[in-house]
Short mmCIF file of C-alpha atoms in Angstrom, two decimals:
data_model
loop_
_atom_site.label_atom_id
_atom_site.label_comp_id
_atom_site.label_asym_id
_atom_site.label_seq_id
_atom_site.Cartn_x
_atom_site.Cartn_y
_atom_site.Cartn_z
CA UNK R 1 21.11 20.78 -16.67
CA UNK R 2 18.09 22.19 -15.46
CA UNK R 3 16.04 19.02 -16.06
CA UNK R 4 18.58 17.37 -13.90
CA UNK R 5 18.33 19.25 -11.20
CA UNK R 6 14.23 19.54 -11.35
CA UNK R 7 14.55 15.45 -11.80
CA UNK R 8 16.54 15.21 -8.75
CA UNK R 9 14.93 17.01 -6.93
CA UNK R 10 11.61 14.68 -7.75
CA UNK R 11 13.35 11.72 -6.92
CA UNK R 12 14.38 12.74 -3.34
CA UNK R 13 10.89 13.93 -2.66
CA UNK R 14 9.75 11.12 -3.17
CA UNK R 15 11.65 8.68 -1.43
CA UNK R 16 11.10 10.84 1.27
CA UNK R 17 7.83 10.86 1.28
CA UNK R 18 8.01 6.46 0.47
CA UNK R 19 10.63 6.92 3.64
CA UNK R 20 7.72 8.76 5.87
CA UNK R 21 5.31 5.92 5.13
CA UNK R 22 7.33 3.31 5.79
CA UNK R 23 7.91 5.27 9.39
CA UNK R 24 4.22 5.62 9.90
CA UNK R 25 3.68 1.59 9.46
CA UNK R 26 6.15 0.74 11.83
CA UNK R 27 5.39 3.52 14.15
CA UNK R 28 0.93 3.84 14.26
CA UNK R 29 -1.00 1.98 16.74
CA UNK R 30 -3.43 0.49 14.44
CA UNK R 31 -4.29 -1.93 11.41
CA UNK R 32 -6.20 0.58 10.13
CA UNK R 33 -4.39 4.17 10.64
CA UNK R 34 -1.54 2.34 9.17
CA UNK R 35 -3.52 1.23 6.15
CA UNK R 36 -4.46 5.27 5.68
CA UNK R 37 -0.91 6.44 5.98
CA UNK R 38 0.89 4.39 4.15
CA UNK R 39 -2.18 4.06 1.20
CA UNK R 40 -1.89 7.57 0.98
CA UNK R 41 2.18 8.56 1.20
CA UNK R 42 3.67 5.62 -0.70
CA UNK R 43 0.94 7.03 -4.03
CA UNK R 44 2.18 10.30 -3.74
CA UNK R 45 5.78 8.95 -3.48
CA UNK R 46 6.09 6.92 -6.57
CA UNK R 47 3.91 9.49 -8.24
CA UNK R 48 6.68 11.96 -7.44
CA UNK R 49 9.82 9.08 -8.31
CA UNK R 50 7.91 8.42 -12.17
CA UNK R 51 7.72 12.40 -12.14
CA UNK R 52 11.50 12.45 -11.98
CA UNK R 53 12.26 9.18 -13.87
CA UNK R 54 9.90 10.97 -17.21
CA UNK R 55 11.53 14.51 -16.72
CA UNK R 56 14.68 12.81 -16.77
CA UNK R 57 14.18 10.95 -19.64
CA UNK R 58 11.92 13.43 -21.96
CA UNK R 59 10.44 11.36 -24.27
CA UNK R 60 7.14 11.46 -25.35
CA UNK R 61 6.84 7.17 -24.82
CA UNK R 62 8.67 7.41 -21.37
CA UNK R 63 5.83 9.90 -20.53
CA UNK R 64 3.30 7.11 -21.96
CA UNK R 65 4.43 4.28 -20.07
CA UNK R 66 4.71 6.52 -16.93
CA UNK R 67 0.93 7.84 -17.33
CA UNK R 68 0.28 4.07 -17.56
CA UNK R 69 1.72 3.28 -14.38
CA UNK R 70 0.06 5.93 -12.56
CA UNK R 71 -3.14 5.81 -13.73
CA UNK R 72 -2.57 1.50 -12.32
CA UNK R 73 -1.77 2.78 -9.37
CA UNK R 74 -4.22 5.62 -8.73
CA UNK R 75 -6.81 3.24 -9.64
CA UNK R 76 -5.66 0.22 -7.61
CA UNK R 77 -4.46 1.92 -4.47
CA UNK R 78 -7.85 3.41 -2.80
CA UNK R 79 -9.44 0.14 -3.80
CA UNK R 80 -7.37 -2.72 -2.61
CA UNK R 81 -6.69 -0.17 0.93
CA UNK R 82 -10.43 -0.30 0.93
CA UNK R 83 -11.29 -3.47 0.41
CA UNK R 84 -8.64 -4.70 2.94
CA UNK R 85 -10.05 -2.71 5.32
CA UNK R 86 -13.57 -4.41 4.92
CA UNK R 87 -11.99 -7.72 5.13
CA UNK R 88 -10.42 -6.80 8.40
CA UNK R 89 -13.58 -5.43 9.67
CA UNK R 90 -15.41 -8.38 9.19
CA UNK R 91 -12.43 -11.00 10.36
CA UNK R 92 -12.49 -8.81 13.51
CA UNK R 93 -8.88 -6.83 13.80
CA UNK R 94 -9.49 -4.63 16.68
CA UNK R 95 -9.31 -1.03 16.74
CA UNK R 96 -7.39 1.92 18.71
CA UNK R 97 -9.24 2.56 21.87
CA UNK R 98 -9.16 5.95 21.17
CA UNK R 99 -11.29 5.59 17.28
CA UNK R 100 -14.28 6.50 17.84
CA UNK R 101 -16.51 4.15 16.39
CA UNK R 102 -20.31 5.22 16.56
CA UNK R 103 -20.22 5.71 12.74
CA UNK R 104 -18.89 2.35 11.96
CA UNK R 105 -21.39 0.09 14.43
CA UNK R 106 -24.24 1.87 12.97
CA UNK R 107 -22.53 1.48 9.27
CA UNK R 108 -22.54 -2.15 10.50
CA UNK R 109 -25.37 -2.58 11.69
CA UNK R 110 -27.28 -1.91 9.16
CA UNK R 111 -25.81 -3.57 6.21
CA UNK R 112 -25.37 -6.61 8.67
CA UNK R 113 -21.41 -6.87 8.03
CA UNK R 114 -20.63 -8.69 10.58
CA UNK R 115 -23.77 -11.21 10.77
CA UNK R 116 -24.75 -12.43 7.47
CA UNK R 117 -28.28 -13.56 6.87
CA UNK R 118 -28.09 -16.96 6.99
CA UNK R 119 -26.02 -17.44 10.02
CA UNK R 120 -28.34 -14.92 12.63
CA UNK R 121 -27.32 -17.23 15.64
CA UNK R 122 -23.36 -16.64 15.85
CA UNK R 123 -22.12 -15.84 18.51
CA UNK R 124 -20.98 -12.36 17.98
CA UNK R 125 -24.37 -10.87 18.19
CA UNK R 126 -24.77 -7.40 19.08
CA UNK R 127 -21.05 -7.26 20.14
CA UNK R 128 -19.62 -3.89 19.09
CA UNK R 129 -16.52 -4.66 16.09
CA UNK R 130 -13.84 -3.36 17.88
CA UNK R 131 -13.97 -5.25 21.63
CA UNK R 132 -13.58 -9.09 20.13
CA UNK N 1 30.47 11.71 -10.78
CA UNK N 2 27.47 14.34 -10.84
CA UNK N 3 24.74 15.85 -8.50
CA UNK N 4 22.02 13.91 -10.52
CA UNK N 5 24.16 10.57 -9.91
CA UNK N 6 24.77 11.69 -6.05
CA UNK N 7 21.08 12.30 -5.24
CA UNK N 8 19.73 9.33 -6.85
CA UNK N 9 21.57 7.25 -4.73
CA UNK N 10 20.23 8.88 -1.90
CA UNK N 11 17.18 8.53 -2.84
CA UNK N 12 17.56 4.27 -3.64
CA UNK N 13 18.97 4.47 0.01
CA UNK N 14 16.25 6.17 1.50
CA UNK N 15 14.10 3.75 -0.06
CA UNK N 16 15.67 0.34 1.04
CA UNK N 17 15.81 1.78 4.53
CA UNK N 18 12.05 2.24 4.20
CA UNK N 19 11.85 -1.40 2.83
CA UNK N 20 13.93 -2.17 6.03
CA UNK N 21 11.11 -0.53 8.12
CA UNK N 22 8.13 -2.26 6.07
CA UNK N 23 9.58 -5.28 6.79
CA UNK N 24 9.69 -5.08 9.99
CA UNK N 25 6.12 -4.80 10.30
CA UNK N 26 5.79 -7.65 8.22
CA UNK N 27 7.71 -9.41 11.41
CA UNK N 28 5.80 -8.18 13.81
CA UNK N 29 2.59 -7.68 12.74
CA UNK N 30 0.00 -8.84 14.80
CA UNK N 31 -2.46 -9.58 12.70
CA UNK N 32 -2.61 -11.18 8.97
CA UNK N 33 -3.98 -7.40 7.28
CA UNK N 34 -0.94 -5.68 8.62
CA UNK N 35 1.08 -8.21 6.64
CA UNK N 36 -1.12 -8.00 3.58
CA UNK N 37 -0.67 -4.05 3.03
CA UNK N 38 3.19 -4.40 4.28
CA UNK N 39 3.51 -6.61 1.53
CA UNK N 40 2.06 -3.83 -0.81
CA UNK N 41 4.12 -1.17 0.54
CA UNK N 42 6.73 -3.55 -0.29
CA UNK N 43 6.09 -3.95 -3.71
CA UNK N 44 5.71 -0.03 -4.15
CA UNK N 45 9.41 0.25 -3.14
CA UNK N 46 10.39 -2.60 -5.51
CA UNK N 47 9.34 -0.31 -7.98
CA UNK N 48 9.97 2.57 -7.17
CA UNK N 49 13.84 1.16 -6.63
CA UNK N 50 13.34 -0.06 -10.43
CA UNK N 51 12.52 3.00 -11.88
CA UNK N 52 15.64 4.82 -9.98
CA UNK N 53 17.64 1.84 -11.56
CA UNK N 54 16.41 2.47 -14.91
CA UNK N 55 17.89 5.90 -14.98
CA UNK N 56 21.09 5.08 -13.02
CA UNK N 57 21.62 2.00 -15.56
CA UNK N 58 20.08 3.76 -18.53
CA UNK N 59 18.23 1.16 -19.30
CA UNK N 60 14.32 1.83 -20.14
CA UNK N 61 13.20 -2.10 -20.07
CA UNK N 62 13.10 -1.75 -16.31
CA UNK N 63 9.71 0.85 -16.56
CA UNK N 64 8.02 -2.40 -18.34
CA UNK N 65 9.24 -4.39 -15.22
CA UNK N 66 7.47 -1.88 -13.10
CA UNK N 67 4.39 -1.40 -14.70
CA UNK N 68 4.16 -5.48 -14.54
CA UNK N 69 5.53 -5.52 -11.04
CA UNK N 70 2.61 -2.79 -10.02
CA UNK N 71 -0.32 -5.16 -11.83
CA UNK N 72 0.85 -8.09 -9.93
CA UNK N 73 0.42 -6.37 -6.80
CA UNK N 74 -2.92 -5.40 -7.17
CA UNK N 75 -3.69 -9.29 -7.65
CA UNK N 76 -1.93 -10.23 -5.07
CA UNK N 77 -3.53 -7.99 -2.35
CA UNK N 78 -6.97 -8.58 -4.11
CA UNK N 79 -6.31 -12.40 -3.39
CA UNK N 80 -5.46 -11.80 0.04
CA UNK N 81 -8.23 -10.01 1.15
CA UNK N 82 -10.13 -12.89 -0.73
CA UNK N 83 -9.01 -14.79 1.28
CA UNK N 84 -9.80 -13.30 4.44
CA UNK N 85 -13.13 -12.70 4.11
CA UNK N 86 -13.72 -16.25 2.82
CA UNK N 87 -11.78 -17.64 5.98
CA UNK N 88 -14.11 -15.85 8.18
CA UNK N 89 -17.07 -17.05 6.34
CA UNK N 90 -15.63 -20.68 6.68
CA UNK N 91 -15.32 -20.35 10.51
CA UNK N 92 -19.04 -19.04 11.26
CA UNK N 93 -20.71 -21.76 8.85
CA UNK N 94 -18.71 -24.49 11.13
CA UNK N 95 -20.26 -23.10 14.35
#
């Protein structure tokens, strides 16, 4: 009864929080704060859904599989939203004019992101990323 | 029908409203990343709806579907973003 309740009260956390990121990528003004909030709140979401799935269930292989699952995710998660981001970075999705972006030019300026070495003479030199 | 039922179809509502939402940034996205991670948000609610319909249904073969379902996700946006940045190499070799 008690593990009902706790199991329940998992699940609707979660969805809420899944429910929240899903609000946040239709509502930010950006490629890329929308990559961070929904990265971040749709992890934490099924994280707390499996929670509530295992406690419901309470056996020892449920747990297993559910571990399983979440260690997929926790691995794949920060690393597909990151590399995503690079790829948009360098296929030029522009940014929020509010970001600010000093970091980022001299990030990619110096490990030439957006001007590889064998193509010096494009014509996106010394252009900031954000104003293509 | 009992509190544990009740609240876990809220929660597989909430959830298909959200895929509602995701995929209407997959309409309107401007560009082709905001359609790459909607489609990942999308698969995360796939699965998380599976693992609410494994308890509702009893049935513990759906967990395997989502631990497949997550996998294939993870290729998926890897290809993607592939994808992109080979697209953009493409286009400055040509000019």
């Amino acid at each position: 009864m008690i593990s009902d309740i706790l199991s329940a009260l998992f699940l609707l956390a979660g969805s809420g929080f899944m429910l929240i990121a899903s609000i946040g990528m239709v509502r930010f003004p950006d490629f890329y704060i929308r990559n961070s909030a929904s990265t971040k709140a749709v992890v934490l979401g099924v994280m707390l859904i499996l929670l509530g799935v295992g406690i419901y269930y309470n056996e020892i292989l449920i747990f297993l599989e559910i571990f399983a699952i979440l260690f997929f995710i926790f691995l794949i998660s920060p690393l597909s939203a990151h590399i995503v981001s690079r790829a948009a970075v360098i296929s030029g999705v522009s940014f929020w004019e509010k970001t600010n972006l000093t970091d980022l030019n001299d990030y990619v300026e110096q490990n030439s992101l957006l001007n590889p070495p064998e193509h010096h003479e494009a014509e996106e030199d010394g252009k900031p990323a954000g104003k293509e | 029908m009992s509190f544990f039922t009740i609240s876990a179809y809220i929660a597989i509502g909430m959830i298909i409203i959200s895929t509602f939402l995701v995929l209407i940034r997959f309409v309107k996205g401007p560009s082709l990343p905001d359609r790459v991670i909607s489609l990942d948000v999308f698969s995360a609610n796939l699965l998380a709806i599976l693992a609410i319909y494994s308890v509702l249904s009893e049935e513990k073969a759906y967990l395997n579907v989502a631990l497949i379902m997550s996998l294939i996700a993870f290729v998926g946006t890897m290809t993607f973003a592939y994808y992109l940045v080979q697209q953009r190499q493409k286009y400055r070799s040509d000019d």
